[in-house]
Amino acid sequence: MLIYAVKRLSVAILVAMTVSLITFSMIYLSGDPAMALAGESASQSDIENIRRVYGYDQPIMVQYFSWLGNALTGNLGHSHYLKTEVSEVIFTRLPVTMTLGACALTFALTLSIPLGVVAAMRPNTLIDRIALTIAVIGQALPSFWFALMMIILFGVTLRWLPITGSDSWMNFIMPSVALGYYITPAVMRLTRAGMLEVLSSDYIRTARAKGLRPSVVLFKHALRNAIIPVVSLAAVQFGFMLGGSIVIETIFAINGLGQLAWESILRADLPMMQAIVLVLSCFYIVLTFLADLLNAFLDPRIRVS
Amino acid sequence: MSERILEVGNLTVDIPVGNGMLHAVQGVSFHVDKGETLCIVGESGCGKSLTSLAIMDLLPSKAIRNANTLELDGEDILNVPERRMSDIRGNTMGMIFQEPMTSLNPAFTIGNQMVEILKRHRNVSNAEARDRAIYLLEKVGITAAASRLSQYPHQLSGGLRQRVMIAMTLMCGPDLIIADEPTTALDVTIQAQILLLLAELQREFEMGLILITHDLGVVARIADRVAVMYAGEVVEEGTANQVFNRPTHPYTQGLLECIPIPGKTERGKPLGSIPGIVPSLVGRFEACHFADRCPFAMDSCTDGNIALRPANEAGHAYRCLLSPEQCAANAKTKGVA
């Protein structure tokens, strides 16, 4: 188990390094950063000045390592636009996005896993069709459109829920549903397929031959095995959700990382964008690592060699 | 008379298929007494496994089960609610399956899976259940039994897993064990060990044992009684002595002809084989099921179903129009009697 954890951890660190390199290189994707900062009417000497002040005149590897060294110590640079430390802004916005992500993931899993299980228990019946319909709709609806429709119905017409801000838990309902529904279909389908396969397996027949209660057969013997691939998928889907949160936070005017990313793109605030991408990537990497550990816990074939 | 454990009367299993009904098991009747081993033999697809699953009520959901009698320890288990049936399964009647590699749940330890069955049916503490698991693991010849409890199925070989399955089935001290080809998936060297172990345990715990197999050598060694199945029907039934030494049904004779006997079968002589293939069981057909492969078939063989009828000795029955004397003569010429 320990060896496995160390292996997964070193992979995670390698991925994090790669991500940081790509994140850093982003600066140069949009052309000369000094020129972009200086603006259209800047003189050549202004540009040179800016280049020197921000260190863009250094060789790129030197820039990368000094940026990386700073990032590791928590110094993510200085915002070009907000005139404050990037890390300061990010740490005030991060909890909001994490709350949204956690709520959305919880919503998605509590909807998709039971639906998948029920659909697998009664394949090709009405209940299976209903579950499939819910999944297909989720796959077909763009999340921004779904969010806008919810705003019209629950926010404007029925006036049940607030449509902007992040002040109370009520504010998180619609964004969580919009964001979570986006990953529901994939998780539901995998749960259904996994359960169908497991339910027809020999060890489920053994469990029934032992006279175990149907609930024990289903939840202990079947779900434990069917859920293993779902854990990995959920971690990957959470990554998509972090991307999706940019759209959802913008729509619901939630002051999270997503909205900050959107604003920073508009402001060409490169250090801020770099930092946001880095932080979100690290979250994704940590989550994948945790999913690996959870899988090892669930599946002794990974854990015990 | 010894105590009757299982009584099966006129059991049928029908499975709806695309173009009709597959009559997989047709009018199968047999019984098992306390401390008795009944072997059901027959080739693949003859309905042996479905018969055992029908007794356990573990048939696939689309299969249709019917019977005149299905009694375990005198209790009707044909028309009982699933709740009661699940109290019986694993408790008074246990089953060992063909595939030891996949029959144990990969996500739980051996100990967990063994303790679970006893705790389901008996009001015992974890410690008591663990003690019984260790005792039974030792009984089935597993060394370091206590430390095996924390192992996972993937850490054990196929032979060990089947021993664990056997020990697990014994947890509640069942009256009847059904073993459905328990050694098919194992190495030949392990096969004999497992079967002898089963026979030994069956004697020690005085259980009824139904052993489903197509290994006639094994049957000859451990069976008290034998039922030969062909195409969904029992074609011959009797004591092991009767079936092996006085095979009456042409199919049984054909099966025995396929097996070389050291010292008896001539060197260089080609082994017997039964020509033709098993008939399709989709749709009813009113004839001897073996007629189109039988060397002694007559016109009358295809005039309706043939009933199981007694042979010359008590307890010996067969399903053929030929008289016992004609059959005995046939067996002589084939060299199987």
Coordinates of C-alpha atoms in Angstrom, one line a residue, chain A residues 201-214 216 220-222 224-225 228 297-305, chain B residues 53 56-58 83 86-87 89-90 95 97 99 102-108 112-113 116-117 120-121 152 154-155 165 168:
Chain A
S201 CA -20.9 -12.2 -11.9
D202 CA -20.2 -15.4 -10.2
Y203 CA -19.5 -14.0 -6.8
I204 CA -23.0 -12.3 -6.7
R205 CA -24.5 -15.8 -7.4
T206 CA -22.3 -17.1 -4.5
A207 CA -23.6 -14.3 -2.3
R208 CA -27.2 -15.2 -3.2
A209 CA -26.4 -18.9 -2.6
K210 CA -25.3 -18.0 0.9
G211 CA -28.8 -16.7 1.5
L212 CA -27.7 -13.1 2.1
R213 CA -30.3 -10.5 2.2
P214 CA -30.9 -8.7 -1.2
V216 CA -26.5 -7.0 1.5
K220 CA -22.0 -4.8 0.1
H221 CA -21.1 -7.3 -2.6
A222 CA -22.2 -5.6 -5.8
R224 CA -18.4 -2.1 -3.7
N225 CA -17.0 -3.6 -6.9
I228 CA -14.3 1.3 -8.3
F297 CA -8.7 1.1 -0.4
L298 CA -11.8 -0.3 -2.3
D299 CA -9.9 -2.8 -4.4
P300 CA -7.5 -5.1 -2.5
R301 CA -6.0 -6.3 -5.8
I302 CA -4.4 -2.8 -6.1
R303 CA -3.6 -2.6 -2.4
V304 CA -2.2 -6.1 -1.7
S305 CA 0.2 -7.4 -4.2
Chain B
L53 CA -29.8 -24.0 -9.8
M56 CA -31.5 -23.6 -5.0
D57 CA -34.0 -21.3 -6.7
L58 CA -31.1 -19.4 -8.3
R83 CA -37.5 -14.5 2.2
S86 CA -33.0 -17.2 1.5
D87 CA -33.1 -18.5 5.1
R89 CA -29.9 -21.1 1.1
G90 CA -26.5 -21.3 2.6
M95 CA -23.8 -24.8 -3.2
F97 CA -19.8 -23.7 -8.0
E99 CA -15.5 -21.4 -11.1
T102 CA -14.5 -15.9 -9.8
S103 CA -16.9 -17.3 -7.2
L104 CA -15.4 -15.3 -4.3
N105 CA -15.9 -11.6 -4.0
P106 CA -12.5 -9.9 -4.8
A107 CA -13.2 -7.0 -2.6
F108 CA -13.5 -8.8 0.7
N112 CA -15.2 -11.6 6.0
Q113 CA -16.9 -13.8 3.5
E116 CA -20.8 -13.3 6.9
I117 CA -22.7 -16.5 6.0
R120 CA -26.6 -14.3 8.5
H121 CA -28.1 -17.6 9.7
Y152 CA -8.0 -11.8 -0.3
H154 CA -6.6 -13.0 -5.5
Q155 CA -3.8 -14.1 -3.2
M165 CA -15.6 -22.2 -1.0
M168 CA -17.6 -21.5 3.5

